[in-house]
Short mmCIF file of C-alpha atoms and ligand atoms in Angstrom, two decimals:
data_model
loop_
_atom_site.label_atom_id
_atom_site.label_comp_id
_atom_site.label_asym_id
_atom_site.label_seq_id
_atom_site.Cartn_x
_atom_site.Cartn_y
_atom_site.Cartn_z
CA UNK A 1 100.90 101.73 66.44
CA UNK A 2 102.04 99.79 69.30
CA UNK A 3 99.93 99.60 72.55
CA UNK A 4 101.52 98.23 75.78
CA UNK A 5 105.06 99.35 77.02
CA UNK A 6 106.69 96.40 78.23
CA UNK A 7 109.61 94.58 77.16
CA UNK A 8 108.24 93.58 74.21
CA UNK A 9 106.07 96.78 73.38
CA UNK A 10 108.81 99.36 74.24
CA UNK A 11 111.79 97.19 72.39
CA UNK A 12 109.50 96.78 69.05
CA UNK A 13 108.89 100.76 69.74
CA UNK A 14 112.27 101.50 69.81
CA UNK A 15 113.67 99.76 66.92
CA UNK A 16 110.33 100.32 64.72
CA UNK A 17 111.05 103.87 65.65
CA UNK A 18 114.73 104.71 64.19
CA UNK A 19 113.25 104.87 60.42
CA UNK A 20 109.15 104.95 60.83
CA UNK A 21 107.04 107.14 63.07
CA UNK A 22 105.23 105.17 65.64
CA UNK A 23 102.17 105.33 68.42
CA UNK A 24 103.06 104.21 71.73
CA UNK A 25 100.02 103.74 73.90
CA UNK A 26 100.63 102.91 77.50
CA UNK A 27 99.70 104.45 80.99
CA UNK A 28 103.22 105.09 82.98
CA UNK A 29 105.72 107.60 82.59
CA UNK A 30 108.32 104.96 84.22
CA UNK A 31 108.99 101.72 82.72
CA UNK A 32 107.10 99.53 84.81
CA UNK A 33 110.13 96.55 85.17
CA UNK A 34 107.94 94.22 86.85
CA UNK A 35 111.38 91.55 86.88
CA UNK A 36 112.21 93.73 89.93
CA UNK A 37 108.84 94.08 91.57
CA UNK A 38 109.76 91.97 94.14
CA UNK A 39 112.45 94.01 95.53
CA UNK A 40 110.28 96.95 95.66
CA UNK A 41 107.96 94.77 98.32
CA UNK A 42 111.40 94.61 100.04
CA UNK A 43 112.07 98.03 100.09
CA UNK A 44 114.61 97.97 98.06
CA UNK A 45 115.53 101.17 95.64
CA UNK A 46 113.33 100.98 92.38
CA UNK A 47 115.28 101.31 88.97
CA UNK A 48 112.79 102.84 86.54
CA UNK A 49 113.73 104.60 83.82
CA UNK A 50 111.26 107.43 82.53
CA UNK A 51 109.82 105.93 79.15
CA UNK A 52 110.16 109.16 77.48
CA UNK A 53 114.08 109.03 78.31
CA UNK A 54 114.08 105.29 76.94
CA UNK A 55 112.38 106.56 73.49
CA UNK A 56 114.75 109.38 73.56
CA UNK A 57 116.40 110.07 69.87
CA UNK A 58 113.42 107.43 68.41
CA UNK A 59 110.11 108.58 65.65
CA UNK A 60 108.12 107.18 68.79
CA UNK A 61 105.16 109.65 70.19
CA UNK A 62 104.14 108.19 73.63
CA UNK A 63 100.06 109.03 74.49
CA UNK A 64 99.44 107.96 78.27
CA UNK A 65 96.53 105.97 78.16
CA UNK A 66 95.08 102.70 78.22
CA UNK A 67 92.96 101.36 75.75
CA UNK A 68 89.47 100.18 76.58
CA UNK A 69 88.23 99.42 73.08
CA UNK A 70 89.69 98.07 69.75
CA UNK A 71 87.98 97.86 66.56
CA UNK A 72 89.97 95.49 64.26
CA UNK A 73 87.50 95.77 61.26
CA UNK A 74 87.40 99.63 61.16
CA UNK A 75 90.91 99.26 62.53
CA UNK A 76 90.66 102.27 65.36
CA UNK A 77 90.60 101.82 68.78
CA UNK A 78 89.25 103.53 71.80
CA UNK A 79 91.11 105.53 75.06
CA UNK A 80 90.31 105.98 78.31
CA UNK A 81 90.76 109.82 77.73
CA UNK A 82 87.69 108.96 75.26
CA UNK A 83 89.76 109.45 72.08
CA UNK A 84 89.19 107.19 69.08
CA UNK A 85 92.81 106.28 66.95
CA UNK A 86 92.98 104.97 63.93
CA UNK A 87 95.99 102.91 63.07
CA UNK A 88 97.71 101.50 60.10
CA UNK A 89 99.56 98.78 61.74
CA UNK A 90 99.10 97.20 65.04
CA UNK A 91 101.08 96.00 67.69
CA UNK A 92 99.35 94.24 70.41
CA UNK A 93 101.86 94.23 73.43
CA UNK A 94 99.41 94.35 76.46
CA UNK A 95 101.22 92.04 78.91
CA UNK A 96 99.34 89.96 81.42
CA UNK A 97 98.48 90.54 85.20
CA UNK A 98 98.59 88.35 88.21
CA UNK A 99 95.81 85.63 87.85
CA UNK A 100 93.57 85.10 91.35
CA UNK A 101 92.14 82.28 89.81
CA UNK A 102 88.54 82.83 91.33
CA UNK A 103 89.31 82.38 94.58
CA UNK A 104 86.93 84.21 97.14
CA UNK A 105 88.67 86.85 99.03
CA UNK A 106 92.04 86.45 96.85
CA UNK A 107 91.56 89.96 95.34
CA UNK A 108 90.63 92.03 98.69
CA UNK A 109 93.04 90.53 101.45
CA UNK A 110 96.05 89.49 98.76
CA UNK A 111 98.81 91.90 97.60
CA UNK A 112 99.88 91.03 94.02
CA UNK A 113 103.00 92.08 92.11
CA UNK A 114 101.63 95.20 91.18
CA UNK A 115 100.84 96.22 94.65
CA UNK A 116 104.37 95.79 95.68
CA UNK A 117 104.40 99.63 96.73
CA UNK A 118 101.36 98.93 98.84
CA UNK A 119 103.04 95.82 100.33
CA UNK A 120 106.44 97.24 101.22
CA UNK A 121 104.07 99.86 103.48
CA UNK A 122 102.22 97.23 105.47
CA UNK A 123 104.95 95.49 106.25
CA UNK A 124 107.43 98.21 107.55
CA UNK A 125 104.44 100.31 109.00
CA UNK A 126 103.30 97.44 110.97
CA UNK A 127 102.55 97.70 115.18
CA UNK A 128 104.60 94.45 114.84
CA UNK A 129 105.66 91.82 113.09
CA UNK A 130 103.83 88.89 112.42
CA UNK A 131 103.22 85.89 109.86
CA UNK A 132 103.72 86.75 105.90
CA UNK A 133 102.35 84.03 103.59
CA UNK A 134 103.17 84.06 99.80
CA UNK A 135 100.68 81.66 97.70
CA UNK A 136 102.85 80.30 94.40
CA UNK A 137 105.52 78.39 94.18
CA UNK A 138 106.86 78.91 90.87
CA UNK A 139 109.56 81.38 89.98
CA UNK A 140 107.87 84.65 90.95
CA UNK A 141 106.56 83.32 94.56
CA UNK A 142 110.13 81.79 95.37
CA UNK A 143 111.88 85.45 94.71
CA UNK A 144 109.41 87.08 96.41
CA UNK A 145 109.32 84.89 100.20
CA UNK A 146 113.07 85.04 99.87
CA UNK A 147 113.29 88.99 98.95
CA UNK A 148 111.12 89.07 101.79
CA UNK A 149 112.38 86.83 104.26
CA UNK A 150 115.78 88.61 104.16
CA UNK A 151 114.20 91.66 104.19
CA UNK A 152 112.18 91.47 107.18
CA UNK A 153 113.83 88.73 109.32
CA UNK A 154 111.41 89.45 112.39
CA UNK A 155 108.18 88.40 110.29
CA UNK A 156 107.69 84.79 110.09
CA UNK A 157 107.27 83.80 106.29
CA UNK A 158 105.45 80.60 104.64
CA UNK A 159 105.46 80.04 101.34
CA UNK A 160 102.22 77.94 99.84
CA UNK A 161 101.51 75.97 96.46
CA UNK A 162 99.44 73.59 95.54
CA UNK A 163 102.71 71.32 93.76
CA UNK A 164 106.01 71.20 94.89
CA UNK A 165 108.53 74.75 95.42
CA UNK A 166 110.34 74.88 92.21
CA UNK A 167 109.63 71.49 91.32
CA UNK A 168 110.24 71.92 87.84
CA UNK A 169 113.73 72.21 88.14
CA UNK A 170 116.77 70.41 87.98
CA UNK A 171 117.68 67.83 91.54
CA UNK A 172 120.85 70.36 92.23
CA UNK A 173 118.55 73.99 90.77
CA UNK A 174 115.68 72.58 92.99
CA UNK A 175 118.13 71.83 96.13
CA UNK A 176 119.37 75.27 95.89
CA UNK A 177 116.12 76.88 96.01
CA UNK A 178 115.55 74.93 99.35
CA UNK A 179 118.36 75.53 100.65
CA UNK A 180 118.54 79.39 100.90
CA UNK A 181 114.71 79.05 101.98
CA UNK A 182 115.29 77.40 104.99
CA UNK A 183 118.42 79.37 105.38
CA UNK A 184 115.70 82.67 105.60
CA UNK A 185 113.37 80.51 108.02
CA UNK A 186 110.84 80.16 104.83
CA UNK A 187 108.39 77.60 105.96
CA UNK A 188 106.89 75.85 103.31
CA UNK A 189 103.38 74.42 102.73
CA UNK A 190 103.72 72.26 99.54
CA UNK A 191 100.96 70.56 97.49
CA UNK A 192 98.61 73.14 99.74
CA UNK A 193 96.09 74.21 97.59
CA UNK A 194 94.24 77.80 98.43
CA UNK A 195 90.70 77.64 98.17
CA UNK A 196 89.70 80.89 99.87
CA UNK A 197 91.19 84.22 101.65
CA UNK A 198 90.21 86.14 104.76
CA UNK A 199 91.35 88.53 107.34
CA UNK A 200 92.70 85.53 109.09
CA UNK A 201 94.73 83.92 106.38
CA UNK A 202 94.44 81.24 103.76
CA UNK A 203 91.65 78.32 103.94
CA UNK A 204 92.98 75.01 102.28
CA UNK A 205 91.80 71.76 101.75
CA UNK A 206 94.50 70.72 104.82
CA UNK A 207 93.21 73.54 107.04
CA UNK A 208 94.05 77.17 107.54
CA UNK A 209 97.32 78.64 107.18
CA UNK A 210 97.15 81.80 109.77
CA UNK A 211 98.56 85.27 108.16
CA UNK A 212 98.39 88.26 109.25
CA UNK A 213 99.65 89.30 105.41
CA UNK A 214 99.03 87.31 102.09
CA UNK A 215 101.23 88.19 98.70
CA UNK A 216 99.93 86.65 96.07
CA UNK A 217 102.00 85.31 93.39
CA UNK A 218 100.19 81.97 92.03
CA UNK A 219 100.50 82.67 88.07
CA UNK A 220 99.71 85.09 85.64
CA UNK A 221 96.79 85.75 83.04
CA UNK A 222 96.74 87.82 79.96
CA UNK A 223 94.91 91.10 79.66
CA UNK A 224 91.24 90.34 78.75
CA UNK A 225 91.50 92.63 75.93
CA UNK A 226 91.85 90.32 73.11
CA UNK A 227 89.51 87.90 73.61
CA UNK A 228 87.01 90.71 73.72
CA UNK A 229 87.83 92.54 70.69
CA UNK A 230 87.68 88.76 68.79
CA UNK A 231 91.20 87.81 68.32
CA UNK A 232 91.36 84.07 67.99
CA UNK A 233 92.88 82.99 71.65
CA UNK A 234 94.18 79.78 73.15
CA UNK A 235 92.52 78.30 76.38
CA UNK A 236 94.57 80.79 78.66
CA UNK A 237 93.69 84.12 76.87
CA UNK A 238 96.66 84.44 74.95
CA UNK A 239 96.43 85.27 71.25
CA UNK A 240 97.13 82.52 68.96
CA UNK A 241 99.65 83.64 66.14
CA UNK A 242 101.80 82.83 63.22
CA UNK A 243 105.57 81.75 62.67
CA UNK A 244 105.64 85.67 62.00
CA UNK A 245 104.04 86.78 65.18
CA UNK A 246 101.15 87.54 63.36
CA UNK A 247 97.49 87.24 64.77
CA UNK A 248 96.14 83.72 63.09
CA UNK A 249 92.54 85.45 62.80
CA UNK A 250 93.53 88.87 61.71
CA UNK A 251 96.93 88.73 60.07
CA UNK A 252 96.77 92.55 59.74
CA UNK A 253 97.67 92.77 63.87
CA UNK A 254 100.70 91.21 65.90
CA UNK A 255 100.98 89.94 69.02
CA UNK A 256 104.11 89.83 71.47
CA UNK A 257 105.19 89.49 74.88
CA UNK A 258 102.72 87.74 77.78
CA UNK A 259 99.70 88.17 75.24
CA UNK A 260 100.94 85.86 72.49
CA UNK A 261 100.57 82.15 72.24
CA UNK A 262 103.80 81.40 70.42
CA UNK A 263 104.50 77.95 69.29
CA UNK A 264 107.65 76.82 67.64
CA UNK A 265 108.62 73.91 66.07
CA UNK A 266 111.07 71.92 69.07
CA UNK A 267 110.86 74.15 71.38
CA UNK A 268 107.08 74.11 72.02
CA UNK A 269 104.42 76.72 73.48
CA UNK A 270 106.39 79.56 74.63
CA UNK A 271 106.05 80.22 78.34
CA UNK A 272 104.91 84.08 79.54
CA UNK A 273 107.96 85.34 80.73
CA UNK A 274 110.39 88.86 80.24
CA UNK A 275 112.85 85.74 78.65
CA UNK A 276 110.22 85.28 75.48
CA UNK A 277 108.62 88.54 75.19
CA UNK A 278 111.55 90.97 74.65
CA UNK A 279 113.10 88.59 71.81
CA UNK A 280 109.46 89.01 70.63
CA UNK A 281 109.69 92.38 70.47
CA UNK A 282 113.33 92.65 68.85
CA UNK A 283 112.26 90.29 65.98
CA UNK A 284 109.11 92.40 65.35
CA UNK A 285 111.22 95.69 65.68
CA UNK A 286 113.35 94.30 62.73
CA UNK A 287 110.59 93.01 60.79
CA UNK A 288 108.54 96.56 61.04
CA UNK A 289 111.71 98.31 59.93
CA UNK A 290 112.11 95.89 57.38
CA UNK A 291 115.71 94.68 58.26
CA UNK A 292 113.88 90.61 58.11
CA UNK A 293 111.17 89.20 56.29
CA UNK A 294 112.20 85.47 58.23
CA UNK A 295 109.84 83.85 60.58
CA UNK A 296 110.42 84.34 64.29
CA UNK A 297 113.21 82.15 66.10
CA UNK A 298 113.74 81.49 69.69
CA UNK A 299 115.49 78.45 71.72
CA UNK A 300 115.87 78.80 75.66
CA UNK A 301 119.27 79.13 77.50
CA UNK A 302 118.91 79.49 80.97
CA UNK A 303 116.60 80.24 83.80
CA UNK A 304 117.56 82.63 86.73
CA UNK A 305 116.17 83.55 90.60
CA UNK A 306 117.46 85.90 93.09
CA UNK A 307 117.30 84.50 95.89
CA UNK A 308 117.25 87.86 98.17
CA UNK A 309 120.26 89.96 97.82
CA UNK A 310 122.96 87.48 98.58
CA UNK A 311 122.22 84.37 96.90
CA UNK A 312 121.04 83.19 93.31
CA UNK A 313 120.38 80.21 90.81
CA UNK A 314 121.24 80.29 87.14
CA UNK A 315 119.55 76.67 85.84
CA UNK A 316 120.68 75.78 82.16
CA UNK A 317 118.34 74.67 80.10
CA UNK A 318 118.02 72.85 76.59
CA UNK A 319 116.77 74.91 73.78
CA UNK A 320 113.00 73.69 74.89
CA UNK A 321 113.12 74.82 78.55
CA UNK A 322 113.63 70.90 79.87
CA UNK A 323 116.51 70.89 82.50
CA UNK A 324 120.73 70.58 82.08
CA UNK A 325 121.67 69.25 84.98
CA UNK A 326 124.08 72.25 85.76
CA UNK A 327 123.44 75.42 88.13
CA UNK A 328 125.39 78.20 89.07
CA UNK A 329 124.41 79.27 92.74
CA UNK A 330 125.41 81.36 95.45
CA UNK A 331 127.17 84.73 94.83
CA UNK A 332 127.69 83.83 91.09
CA UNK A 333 123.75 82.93 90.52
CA UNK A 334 122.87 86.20 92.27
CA UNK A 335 125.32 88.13 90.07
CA UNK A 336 124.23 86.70 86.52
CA UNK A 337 120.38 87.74 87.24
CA UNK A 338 121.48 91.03 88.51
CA UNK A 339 123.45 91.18 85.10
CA UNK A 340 120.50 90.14 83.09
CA UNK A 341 117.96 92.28 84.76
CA UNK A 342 120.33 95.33 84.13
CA UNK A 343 121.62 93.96 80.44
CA UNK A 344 117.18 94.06 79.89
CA UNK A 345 116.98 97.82 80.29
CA UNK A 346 119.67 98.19 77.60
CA UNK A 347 118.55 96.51 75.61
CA UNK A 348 115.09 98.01 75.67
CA UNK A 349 116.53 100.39 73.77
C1 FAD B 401 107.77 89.91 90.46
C2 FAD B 401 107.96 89.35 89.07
C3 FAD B 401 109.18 88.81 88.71
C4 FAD B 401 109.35 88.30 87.43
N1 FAD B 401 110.57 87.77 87.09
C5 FAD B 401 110.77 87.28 85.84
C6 FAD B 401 112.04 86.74 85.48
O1 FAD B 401 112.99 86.69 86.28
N2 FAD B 401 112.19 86.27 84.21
C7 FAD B 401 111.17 86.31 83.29
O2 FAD B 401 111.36 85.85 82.15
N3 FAD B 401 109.95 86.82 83.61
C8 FAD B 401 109.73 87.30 84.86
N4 FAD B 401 108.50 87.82 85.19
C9 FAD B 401 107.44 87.87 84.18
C10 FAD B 401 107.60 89.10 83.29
O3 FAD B 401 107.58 90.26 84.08
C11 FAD B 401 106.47 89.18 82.26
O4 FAD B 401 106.41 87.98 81.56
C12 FAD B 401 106.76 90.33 81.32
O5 FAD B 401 106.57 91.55 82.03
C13 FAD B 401 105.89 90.33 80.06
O6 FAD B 401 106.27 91.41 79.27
P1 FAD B 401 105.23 92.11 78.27
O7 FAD B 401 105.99 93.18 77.57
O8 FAD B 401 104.54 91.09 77.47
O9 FAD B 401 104.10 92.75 79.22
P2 FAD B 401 104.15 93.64 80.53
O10 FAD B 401 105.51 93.76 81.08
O11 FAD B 401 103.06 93.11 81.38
O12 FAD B 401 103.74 95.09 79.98
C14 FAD B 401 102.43 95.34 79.52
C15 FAD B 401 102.33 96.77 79.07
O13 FAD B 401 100.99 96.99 78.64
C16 FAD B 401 100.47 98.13 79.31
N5 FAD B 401 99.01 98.01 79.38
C17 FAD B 401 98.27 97.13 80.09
N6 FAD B 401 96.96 97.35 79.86
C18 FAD B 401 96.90 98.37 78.98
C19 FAD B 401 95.84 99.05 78.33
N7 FAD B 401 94.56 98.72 78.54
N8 FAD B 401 96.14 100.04 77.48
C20 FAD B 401 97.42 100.41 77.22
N9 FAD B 401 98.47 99.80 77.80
C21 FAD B 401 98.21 98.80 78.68
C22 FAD B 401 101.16 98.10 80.65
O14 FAD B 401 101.01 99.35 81.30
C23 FAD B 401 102.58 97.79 80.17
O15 FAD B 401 103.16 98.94 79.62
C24 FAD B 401 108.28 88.34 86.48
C25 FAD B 401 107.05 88.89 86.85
C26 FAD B 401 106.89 89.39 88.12
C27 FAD B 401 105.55 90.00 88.48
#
C-alpha cells in the first residue's frame, strides 16, 4: 500500500504496480504538480494529468482519501471516509506543506502554494492594483514574485526574507536571480524577518512592510502524520530511515519524498525537494518489484528557477548540492526547467 500521490508516491505506484497489485491512497483526481503552482497564481494554464490516466495499464487501485490514522503495530490504518485498511506493506509518501512557522496572522491573511487558485482570483478580481508581498527567499519565493511580477506588471511586488534572495547560490546563479528581479520591479527586503501578519501587511523587526496581498512561501514542513503514529523523526518532522529507505524504528514501513530524512554518505541530509523525492520513489518502485535489493543512491546535478516565462537559471552543482561556478541563464535556463518539469510527468509513469 502506498499512501500519498506525489512524485515519489505515484512513481513507486507505478512501477510497484506492473507485476504486484497495489493501494494508492490519496485525495485528488489530478496530480497535484505543485513544481508548477506558481504559475497557476499567475494565471497561467494548469497541466494536471488525471491520476487515474497516469496509473493507466498499472495493478494500482486508487481510493480517494486521506488518511487520519495509522496503526503500525496492528498494521491498518484509518480514512477519512471512516474505513479501516489493513496493509501488508507500506509506503509512506505523504509530502510536506508550506510551514507558517507560528507566526500570528500568517495562516489567515497569507496565501500559500496550495492556495494558488485562490491567489490568482484576488489578484485579477481586484478594484485595483496594489502592493503584493511574497515572504521567502529561497527557491519557491523567488519563482513565485517573478511569476508574479511579470504577470501582473501594474501591482507593485516585494519580496521579503529574513537572509539574503538566493543567497545560497553561486556569485554568477545569485546575480542572475537579481537581475531579472529588478528587471520585473521586484523590490526586495533582505535579512527582514516576519514576525506577524495583518490586514495591513507584514510586521518586522525593521518596521512594517505595507501589502495589500501576502503569498507566503518561507519553507516547507512535513505532514504531522508520522510523528503521531510514532515513527522515529528528525528535528523537522521528517522520518528518519535506512540506506534502504526503510523507517529506522519500524523497518516493516518506508518512507520517500518530503517525509523522509535521507542521509547519504558524501552527499549529506537530503534536502525536501521534487529533485530527491521522485528518485526516491523510482528506487523503491524497483526494490518493491524486486528488480534491486542495493541500498538507495543519489548525487545532485543541478538546480533550476523560472524566472517568469522568459527567463531562467540552471546552477550546477557538485554531487552534494555545494555550488559549480557555472549557470545557464536567460532563454536557455528557462527552457531546461520547462524541460525538466515536463520530462517529471513522464517519468511519473
Ligand atoms: C511552488 C513550488 C515550486 C516548487 N519547485 C520545485 C522545484 O523546482 N524543484 C524541486 O525539487 N522542488 C520544488 N518544489 C518542492 C516539491 O514540490 C516538493 O518537494 C515535492 O512535491 C515533494 O514530493 P512528495 O511526493 O514527497 O510529496 P507531495 O508532492 O507533497 O505529495 C504528497 C501527496 O500526499 C497526499 N497526502 C497528503 N496528506 C495526505 C493524507 N492525510 N492522506 C492521503 N494522502 C495525503 C497529497 O495529496 C499528495 O498526493 C516546489 C514546491 C512548490 C510549492
Amino acid at each position: 500500500m502506498v499512501i500519498g500521490a506525489g512524485y515519489a508516491g505515484l512513481t513507486a505506484a507505478t512501477r510497484a504496480g506492473r507485476r504486484d497489485r497495489v493501494t494508492l491512497i490519496a485525495p485528488e483526481t489530478r496530480f497535484l504538480h505543485r513544481v508548477r503552482q506558481h504559475e497557476t497564481a499567475a494565471g497561467h494554464p494548469e497541466h494536471r494529468p488525471a491520476v487515474d490516466q497516469l496509473l493507466r495499464g498499472r495493478r494500482v487501485t486508487h481510493l480517494r482519501a486521506r488518511v487520519t490514522e495509522l496503526d503500525l503495530l496492528g498494521r491498518k490504518l484509518m480514512t477519512d471516509s471512516g474505513q479501516a485498511i489493513g496493509y501488508d506493506t507500506l509506503v509512506y509518501a505523504l509530502g510536506s506543506r508550506t510551514a507558517w512557522h507560528g507566526i500570528p496572522g500568517a495562516a489567515e491573511h497569507a496565501y500559500p502554494a496550495e492556495r494558488a487558485a485562490e491567489l490568482r482570483q484576488r489578484l485579477s478580481e481586484a478594484p485595483r492594483p496594489g502592493t503584493l508581498a511574497v515572504v521567502g527567499g529561497g527557491a519557491t519565493g523567488i519563482e513565485l514574485a517573478a511569476e508574479l511580477a511579470e504577470a501582473y506588471p501594474e501591482w507593485q511586488v516585494r519580496l521579503v526574507t529574513a537572509d539574503e534572495v538566493g543567497g545560497w547560490f553561486s556569485a554568477a546563479g545569485r546575480a542572475q536571480v537579481l537581475r531579472v528581479l529588478e528587471r520585473l520591479g521586484v523590490r526586495l527586503y533582505e535579512h527582514t524577518r516576519v514576525t506577524a501578519v495583518g490586514p495591513d501587511g507584514l510586521h518586522t523587526a525593521q518596521g512594517t512592510v505595507e501589502a495589500d496581498v501576502v503569498a507566503w512561501a518561507a519553507s516547507m514542513e512535513p505532514h504531522a502524520l508520522a510523528a503521531e503514529a510514532g515513527l522515529t523523526v528528525a528535528p523537522d518532522g521528517r522520518a528518519v530511515v535506512d540506506a534502504y529507505l526503510r523507517s529506522v524504528s519500524h523497518p516493516d514501513v518506508y518512507v520517500i519524498g518530503d517525509a523522509a530524512a535521507v542521509t547519504l554518505p558524501r552527499v549529506g541530509t537530503l534536502r525536501m525537494g521534487c529533485a530527491t523525492a521522485q528518485p526516491m520513489g523510482r528506487y523503491l518502485g524497483r526494490v518493491l518489484s524486486g528488480r534491486t535489493s542495493a541500498p538507495f543512491t543519489f548525487r545532485y546535478q543541478v538546480q533550476c528557477l523560472s524566472l517568469g516565462r522568459r527567463d531562467g537559471l540552471v546552477q550546477l552543482v557538485h554531487g552534494d548540492d555545494s555550488m559549480r561556478p557555472m549557470v545557464f541563464t536567460g532563454a536557455v535556463g528557462r527552457l531546461v526547467k520547462a524541460g525538466i518539469v515536463r520530462l517529471v510527468v513522464a517519468i511519473l509513469r
